[in-house]
Amino acid sequence: MNRRHFLRGVAGVAVALPFLETFAPRRARAAGPPPFAVFVRQANGVAQQTDDEPERFWPSALGPLTQASLAAETDRAVSVLADHADRLILVRGVGFAFPGNGCGHSGGGNQCLTAAQVSDTPSGAGSLSMGESIDNRIARELQPAGVEPLTLYAGKMAGYLDEVLSYRGAKLLRAAERNPFVAYTKLFGASAMDAEALARLKAARTSVNDLVRGEMKALMARTDLSKGDRDRLDLHFQSIRDLEVGMACNLTPMEVAAMDAIQGGVALSDNVQTITRMQMDLLALAFSCGVVRAATLQIGDGNDSTEYTINGQKQYSYHWISHRIQGDGDTGAPIDNAPELHHEIDKIHGNLFKYLLDKLASYPLPTGTLLDSGVAVWTNDLANKYHSYDDIPYVLAGSCNGLLKTGQYLDAGGVNNNKMWNTVGAAVGCTKDGKTPMDDFGDPSLAPGFIPAMMT
Amino acid sequence: MPVARPLGRGVARSSLSLLGGAALALAAVLGGGCIGKIGDPQGSGSGPDLQTQVETSRFPRLTHLQWENTVQDLLHLPAPSGLSASFTGDPLGGIFDDNEASLLVTPGLWADYQLAAEELSAQVTNDAALLAGLLPAGAPTDPAARALAFIEQVGKHAYRRPLTAAEVIRYQALFAQGKDVVDGPDDFARGVRLTLQAFLQSPYFVYRVEANRKAGEDGNIPLSAHEIATKLSYLLWNTMPDDALFTAAEGGALDTPEGILAEATRLLEDDRARATVAWFHEQLYQYDHYDDLNKDPTKFPTFSPALGADLKTEARLFIEDVVFAQGGGIREILTSRTSFVNDKLAAIYGLPGAFGGEFTRVDLDPKQRSGFLTHLGFLASNATKLEQHSIHRGVFINRRVLCAQLPDPPNNVPPLPPPTASQTNRERVDKHTGKGTCGASCHGTLINPAGFAFEHYDAIGQYQTEEKGFPIDSADTYPLGGKSITYQDAIEFDALIAESDQVHECYARSWLEYGYGRAHDDRDRDTIKELGKASRKGTKALILALTQTAAFRTRAPQKGTP
């Protein structure tokens, strides 16, 4: 069976739309899509200052950012984002509140977007977050029921720590899609249908859904179910959706063909940057069409073992480089120039993030661009080569229509990352009671609040 | 025949680390309780209910491999549909892909199921031969009776039990709507098309529902005959029961352990069982790590990343030969001198003679090779691009072969000092982490000794007799079964551990997790010991033993929540 025909749209089946809407995908809707947030995650910490290594990531001075000031410091990784200086917020002084449980990478991934505690069991590399992630919180409140945050991935899954970011709730890790072609066809691939065919499809699906819902309700009515099974059936039941009609949103045939062509190589180190850019094309399209309000993109596995090519030479595993030795554990010969290589990898990630910003900024809106209407975050689940949980890097771009104060580099003063996600979540539109901006995200033991310096 | 492997990404689900997190650090190691035998499982307590049944889900979802096989068998498709390749994936849930805790129907997967059901139902109803295959022989021609025959026949196989009268009525009503809402050659085909869509999205299809509620004398709930048939079929074949198994269930043949054993024995002789055995080992031994291996082209000019596919083929053929041709098990996996090579692998093994592109069964040099751990795939995937990685090899063996309890590596451990010209790999590793250092608890006693046994094999698995002009030292001691075993090299090490209870119980524990689709638990301890004894008679005997436990035939009652 030809999988090209195996298509659907999360936004529903696309109906025939006027030519410009259907075939001019980068033309954003006049009213503009609602605010959104996307979280791009790099692994293994960044080459920022430690006791024994100099600063190679942040600008030299806190305060306002200009294109000139950023571009001048070419020895700092964030300099590659100079073109977007007035849209950036660089934040240091934010960390995770809780210790890991036997595996630093896993514990970092557990807390990265959740600000929640790490599970007692499972532990080690199998540890899980004890709370939902911020993308889930945004989607749960601001997206229609049954529409999940877009959860994307780039690179290989080595089977040790794969996806780590998105949580439906305590211990409920969400799987990520690493094949851009599959992700695209699931989101936007449904071909245009005429009204009669659409009505018949809707009727057929309704008939089937009604029968299946009836079976599910009968099962859920049983009183001898464990909580785990009840939750399992409830998630399934909530996932059943009737047909909705959405806009047609498309990438160009050339872009789709490239996604199709690389399907067999999505796990290869050599393709990780290409896959990342394709996923970013998809993210920008999804936000421009208002399909989702929240998304994640994880680059590399839990302890990213991608072998990047730098200066024409394929390097050791990024994880090894981040530890400066030839090994995932504590033993291995030193890697020559490892700090510099780590810095070069930071710049690769910076340039990938710049690609996303360029893409989002290419969608014009009546006031600014798509990028200005939401916020894109480049972060990490560890801080530095020691894989610390303090001073996690946060690079944000976009103001959520003016709610975030951009063009600055600030030190949040050692706060926990729940305040970062409260700030972002509130800017996107999350509330705690339907009207008051959300300030209580994350573990209940954490002090609520925002990072005021980020807000206008 | 159903697919032998998932059509999806085929990533092994592993919890074993290659020491992923940061360093195997010493402080945690010292206090972290390295246990040189099968450690107490995590996440369970002891106490009065120690010997009671482990509570399991009554709605274990089909894995994507199982879904693919099942729709192929249900609809009599000539080949796998391939549709599961683009299904939303499942997060890791341990080593194997069938851990019930990870198998949820999420919005993304529900939409995948819906589209697949629509696609398959269209395919089948537009193909006269496939459509005819969904009816029993001699089906009536009267439209209503014909529809009923289809519903009862396919419904029984989709639900893996006969439909209730109420269910039949609901499906008859749905069937009647088909002519108005879906396309097809005629009204019957349209009815079938809509009904198939519902069958394939029903919770009774996507889950292996265990609905029986009546407890037995011991407080546990016996599974129904159809539930046992389903459990047998998915354990051994990763697909739905065949007609003979349905007949056995309905004739009472599965009401006794002996009857279950007879059917399990029959299933084990089918090619589908070979596919299951292959997939188990593929996940346990991480064949996916053979992909994209990066070796130094100057030092290893004969190696290329493309060899990964050959390494996988060697591993698959070897396991099939051990289990089904030799009738062996983990003992032979660790000690057999046979393997399968093509010209490229033969060159790396240093085999004399002419080889072509086809794989040939060979006897490897018994002084150099002994079983899976001395094959190129394991050795090359646990090495750097220049040299063997003793630590990674040692961790793999401790965790996946011996089930020794190692803590995960903590952060912030200083690296090794640079190697000196007169220092071998072993000397460098030993100096930093070996006996007498603060890493002695795990590295010195468990990890390094197991890894050092394989010092004769370089970064691509070639046999080496010296390193930097110094003779290889692969001798060491390892704590096993309350004693210390001493060995000169991997050959001796493999032979010693292959006879140990620890290795057989570890292998049995992995089979229990895979076969029962859940993590093991303290309460499985006695079962694992018994399965370990069965393992000594070979993998097939172990699989049969899995069907003879109380945990297979019954389930624990769930604590109900309103």
Coordinates of N, CA, C and O in Angstrom, one line a residue, chain A residues 39-47 56-57 76-81 84 88 153-156 165 269 271-277 280 297-310 316-319 321-322 340-358 376-382 393 395:
Chain A
F39 N 9.3 25.0 22.0 CA 10.5 24.7 22.8 C 11.4 23.8 22.1 O 11.1 22.7 21.8
V40 N 12.6 24.3 21.8 CA 13.6 23.6 21.1 C 14.7 23.2 22.1 O 15.2 24.1 22.8
R41 N 15.0 21.9 22.2 CA 15.9 21.5 23.2 C 17.2 20.9 22.7 O 17.2 20.0 21.8
Q42 N 18.3 21.4 23.2 CA 19.6 20.9 22.9 C 20.0 20.1 24.2 O 19.5 20.4 25.2
A43 N 20.9 19.1 24.0 CA 21.2 18.2 25.2 C 22.7 18.6 25.6 O 23.4 19.3 25.0
N44 N 23.0 18.0 26.8 CA 24.4 17.9 27.2 C 25.0 19.2 27.7 O 26.2 19.3 27.9
G45 N 24.2 20.2 28.0 CA 24.7 21.5 28.5 C 25.4 22.3 27.3 O 25.5 21.8 26.2
V46 N 25.8 23.5 27.7 CA 26.5 24.3 26.7 C 27.9 24.7 27.2 O 28.2 24.5 28.4
A47 N 28.7 25.2 26.4 CA 30.1 25.5 26.8 C 30.1 26.9 27.4 O 30.7 27.9 26.9
R56 N 31.9 30.8 26.7 CA 31.9 30.7 25.2 C 30.4 30.8 24.7 O 30.2 30.5 23.6
F57 N 29.5 31.0 25.6 CA 28.1 31.0 25.2 C 27.4 32.3 25.3 O 26.9 32.8 24.3
R76 N 31.3 34.0 21.1 CA 30.1 33.6 22.0 C 29.1 32.9 21.1 O 28.7 33.5 20.0
A77 N 28.5 31.8 21.5 CA 27.6 31.1 20.6 C 26.4 31.9 20.2 O 25.9 31.7 19.1
V78 N 25.9 32.7 21.1 CA 24.6 33.4 20.8 C 24.8 34.5 19.8 O 23.9 35.0 19.3
S79 N 26.1 34.7 19.4 CA 26.3 35.7 18.4 C 25.7 35.4 17.1 O 25.4 36.3 16.3
V80 N 25.5 34.1 16.8 CA 24.9 33.7 15.5 C 23.4 34.2 15.4 O 22.8 34.1 14.3
L81 N 22.9 34.6 16.5 CA 21.5 35.1 16.5 C 21.4 36.6 16.4 O 20.3 37.2 16.6
H84 N 18.5 38.8 14.9 CA 17.2 38.8 15.6 C 17.4 39.5 17.0 O 16.6 39.3 17.9
L88 N 15.1 39.1 20.9 CA 15.7 38.1 21.8 C 15.5 38.5 23.3 O 15.5 39.6 23.7
Y153 N 11.0 15.5 16.9 CA 12.3 15.0 17.3 C 13.2 15.0 16.1 O 12.7 14.9 15.0
A154 N 14.5 15.2 16.3 CA 15.4 15.1 15.2 C 16.6 14.3 15.7 O 17.2 14.5 16.8
G155 N 17.0 13.3 14.9 CA 18.2 12.5 15.2 C 17.8 11.1 15.6 O 16.7 10.6 15.5
K156 N 18.9 10.3 16.0 CA 18.6 8.9 16.3 C 18.0 8.7 17.7 O 18.2 9.5 18.6
L165 N 11.0 15.1 26.7 CA 10.5 16.4 27.0 C 9.0 16.5 27.4 O 8.7 17.2 28.3
S269 N 23.5 10.5 12.0 CA 24.1 11.7 12.5 C 24.2 12.8 11.4 O 24.0 14.0 11.6
N271 N 22.4 13.5 9.1 CA 21.2 14.2 8.7 C 20.5 15.0 9.8 O 19.4 15.5 9.5
V272 N 21.1 15.0 10.9 CA 20.3 15.6 12.1 C 20.0 17.1 11.8 O 18.9 17.6 12.2
Q273 N 20.9 17.8 11.2 CA 20.6 19.3 10.9 C 19.5 19.4 9.9 O 18.6 20.3 10.0
T274 N 19.6 18.6 8.8 CA 18.6 18.6 7.8 C 17.2 18.3 8.4 O 16.2 19.0 8.1
I275 N 17.1 17.2 9.2 CA 15.9 16.8 9.8 C 15.4 17.9 10.7 O 14.2 18.3 10.7
T276 N 16.3 18.5 11.4 CA 15.8 19.6 12.3 C 15.2 20.8 11.6 O 14.1 21.3 11.9
R277 N 15.8 21.1 10.5 CA 15.3 22.3 9.7 C 13.9 21.9 9.1 O 13.0 22.7 9.0
M280 N 11.4 22.2 11.6 CA 11.1 23.6 11.9 C 10.2 24.2 10.8 O 9.4 25.1 11.1
L297 N 10.5 20.5 20.1 CA 11.4 19.8 19.1 C 12.7 19.5 19.9 O 13.4 20.3 20.4
Q298 N 12.9 18.2 20.1 CA 14.0 17.7 20.8 C 15.1 17.3 19.7 O 14.8 16.5 18.8
I299 N 16.3 17.8 19.9 CA 17.4 17.5 18.9 C 18.3 16.6 19.6 O 19.0 16.9 20.6
G300 N 18.4 15.4 19.1 CA 19.3 14.4 19.7 C 18.6 13.6 20.9 O 17.6 14.1 21.4
D301 N 19.1 12.5 21.2 CA 18.5 11.7 22.2 C 18.9 12.2 23.6 O 19.5 13.3 23.7
G302 N 18.5 11.5 24.7 CA 18.6 12.0 26.0 C 20.0 12.5 26.3 O 20.2 13.6 26.9
N303 N 21.0 11.7 26.0 CA 22.4 12.1 26.1 C 23.0 12.2 24.7 O 23.8 11.3 24.4
D304 N 22.6 13.2 24.0 CA 22.8 13.3 22.6 C 24.1 12.7 22.1 O 25.2 13.3 22.4
S305 N 24.0 11.6 21.3 CA 25.3 11.0 20.9 C 25.5 11.2 19.4 O 26.3 10.5 18.7
T306 N 24.9 12.3 18.9 CA 25.1 12.7 17.5 C 26.6 12.9 17.2 O 27.3 13.5 18.0
E307 N 27.1 12.4 16.1 CA 28.4 12.7 15.7 C 28.4 13.8 14.7 O 28.2 13.6 13.5
Y308 N 28.7 15.0 15.1 CA 28.6 16.2 14.3 C 29.9 16.2 13.4 O 31.0 15.9 13.8
T309 N 29.7 16.8 12.2 CA 30.8 17.0 11.4 C 31.2 18.5 11.5 O 30.4 19.4 11.3
I310 N 32.4 18.7 12.0 CA 32.9 20.1 12.2 C 34.3 20.2 11.5 O 35.1 19.4 11.6
Y316 N 33.7 12.9 17.4 CA 33.2 11.9 18.4 C 31.7 12.3 18.8 O 31.2 13.4 18.5
S317 N 31.1 11.3 19.4 CA 29.8 11.5 20.0 C 29.7 12.9 20.8 O 30.6 13.2 21.5
Y318 N 28.7 13.6 20.5 CA 28.5 14.9 21.2 C 28.5 14.7 22.7 O 29.1 15.5 23.5
H319 N 27.9 13.6 23.2 CA 28.0 13.3 24.6 C 29.4 13.1 25.1 O 29.7 13.6 26.2
I321 N 32.0 14.5 23.8 CA 32.6 15.8 23.7 C 32.2 16.6 24.9 O 33.0 17.4 25.5
S322 N 30.9 16.5 25.3 CA 30.4 17.3 26.4 C 31.1 16.9 27.7 O 31.2 17.8 28.6
E340 N 36.3 23.5 22.7 CA 36.1 24.3 21.4 C 35.1 23.5 20.5 O 34.2 24.2 19.9
L341 N 35.2 22.2 20.5 CA 34.2 21.5 19.8 C 32.8 21.6 20.3 O 31.8 21.8 19.6
H342 N 32.7 21.6 21.7 CA 31.4 21.9 22.3 C 30.8 23.2 21.9 O 29.7 23.4 21.6
H343 N 31.7 24.2 21.9 CA 31.3 25.6 21.5 C 30.8 25.5 20.0 O 29.8 26.2 19.7
E344 N 31.5 24.8 19.2 CA 31.1 24.7 17.8 C 29.7 24.1 17.7 O 28.9 24.4 16.8
I345 N 29.5 23.1 18.5 CA 28.2 22.4 18.5 C 27.1 23.4 19.0 O 26.0 23.4 18.5
D346 N 27.4 24.2 20.0 CA 26.5 25.2 20.5 C 26.1 26.1 19.3 O 25.0 26.5 19.2
K347 N 27.1 26.5 18.5 CA 26.8 27.4 17.4 C 26.0 26.7 16.3 O 25.1 27.3 15.7
I348 N 26.2 25.4 16.2 CA 25.3 24.6 15.2 C 23.9 24.7 15.7 O 23.0 25.0 14.9
H349 N 23.7 24.5 17.0 CA 22.3 24.6 17.5 C 21.8 26.1 17.5 O 20.6 26.3 17.2
G350 N 22.7 27.0 17.7 CA 22.3 28.4 17.5 C 21.8 28.7 16.1 O 20.8 29.4 15.9
N351 N 22.6 28.2 15.2 CA 22.2 28.4 13.8 C 20.9 27.7 13.4 O 20.1 28.2 12.6
L352 N 20.7 26.5 14.0 CA 19.4 25.9 13.7 C 18.3 26.7 14.3 O 17.2 26.8 13.7
F353 N 18.5 27.2 15.5 CA 17.4 28.1 16.1 C 17.2 29.3 15.3 O 16.0 29.7 15.1
K354 N 18.3 29.8 14.7 CA 18.1 31.0 13.8 C 17.3 30.6 12.6 O 16.5 31.4 12.2
Y355 N 17.5 29.4 12.1 CA 16.7 29.0 11.0 C 15.2 29.0 11.3 O 14.3 29.5 10.6
L356 N 14.8 28.6 12.6 CA 13.4 28.6 13.0 C 13.0 30.0 13.1 O 11.8 30.4 12.6
L357 N 13.8 30.9 13.6 CA 13.4 32.3 13.8 C 13.2 33.0 12.4 O 12.2 33.7 12.2
D358 N 14.1 32.7 11.5 CA 14.0 33.2 10.1 C 12.7 32.7 9.5 O 11.9 33.5 8.9
A376 N 9.5 31.6 20.7 CA 10.3 30.4 20.5 C 11.4 30.3 21.5 O 12.0 31.3 21.9
V377 N 11.6 29.2 22.1 CA 12.6 29.0 23.2 C 13.6 28.0 22.8 O 13.3 26.9 22.3
W378 N 14.9 28.3 22.9 CA 16.0 27.4 22.7 C 16.6 27.1 24.1 O 17.1 28.0 24.8
T379 N 16.5 25.9 24.6 CA 16.9 25.6 25.9 C 17.7 24.3 25.9 O 18.0 23.7 24.9
N380 N 18.0 23.8 27.1 CA 18.8 22.6 27.3 C 18.3 21.9 28.5 O 17.7 22.6 29.4
D381 N 18.6 20.6 28.6 CA 18.1 20.0 29.9 C 19.3 19.8 30.9 O 19.2 19.2 31.9
L382 N 20.4 20.4 30.5 CA 21.6 20.5 31.4 C 22.3 21.9 31.2 O 22.0 22.5 30.2
P393 N 20.7 27.3 30.2 CA 20.5 28.4 29.3 C 19.1 28.5 28.7 O 18.5 27.5 28.4
V395 N 17.2 30.8 25.8 CA 17.3 31.9 24.7 C 15.9 31.9 24.1 O 15.4 30.9 23.5

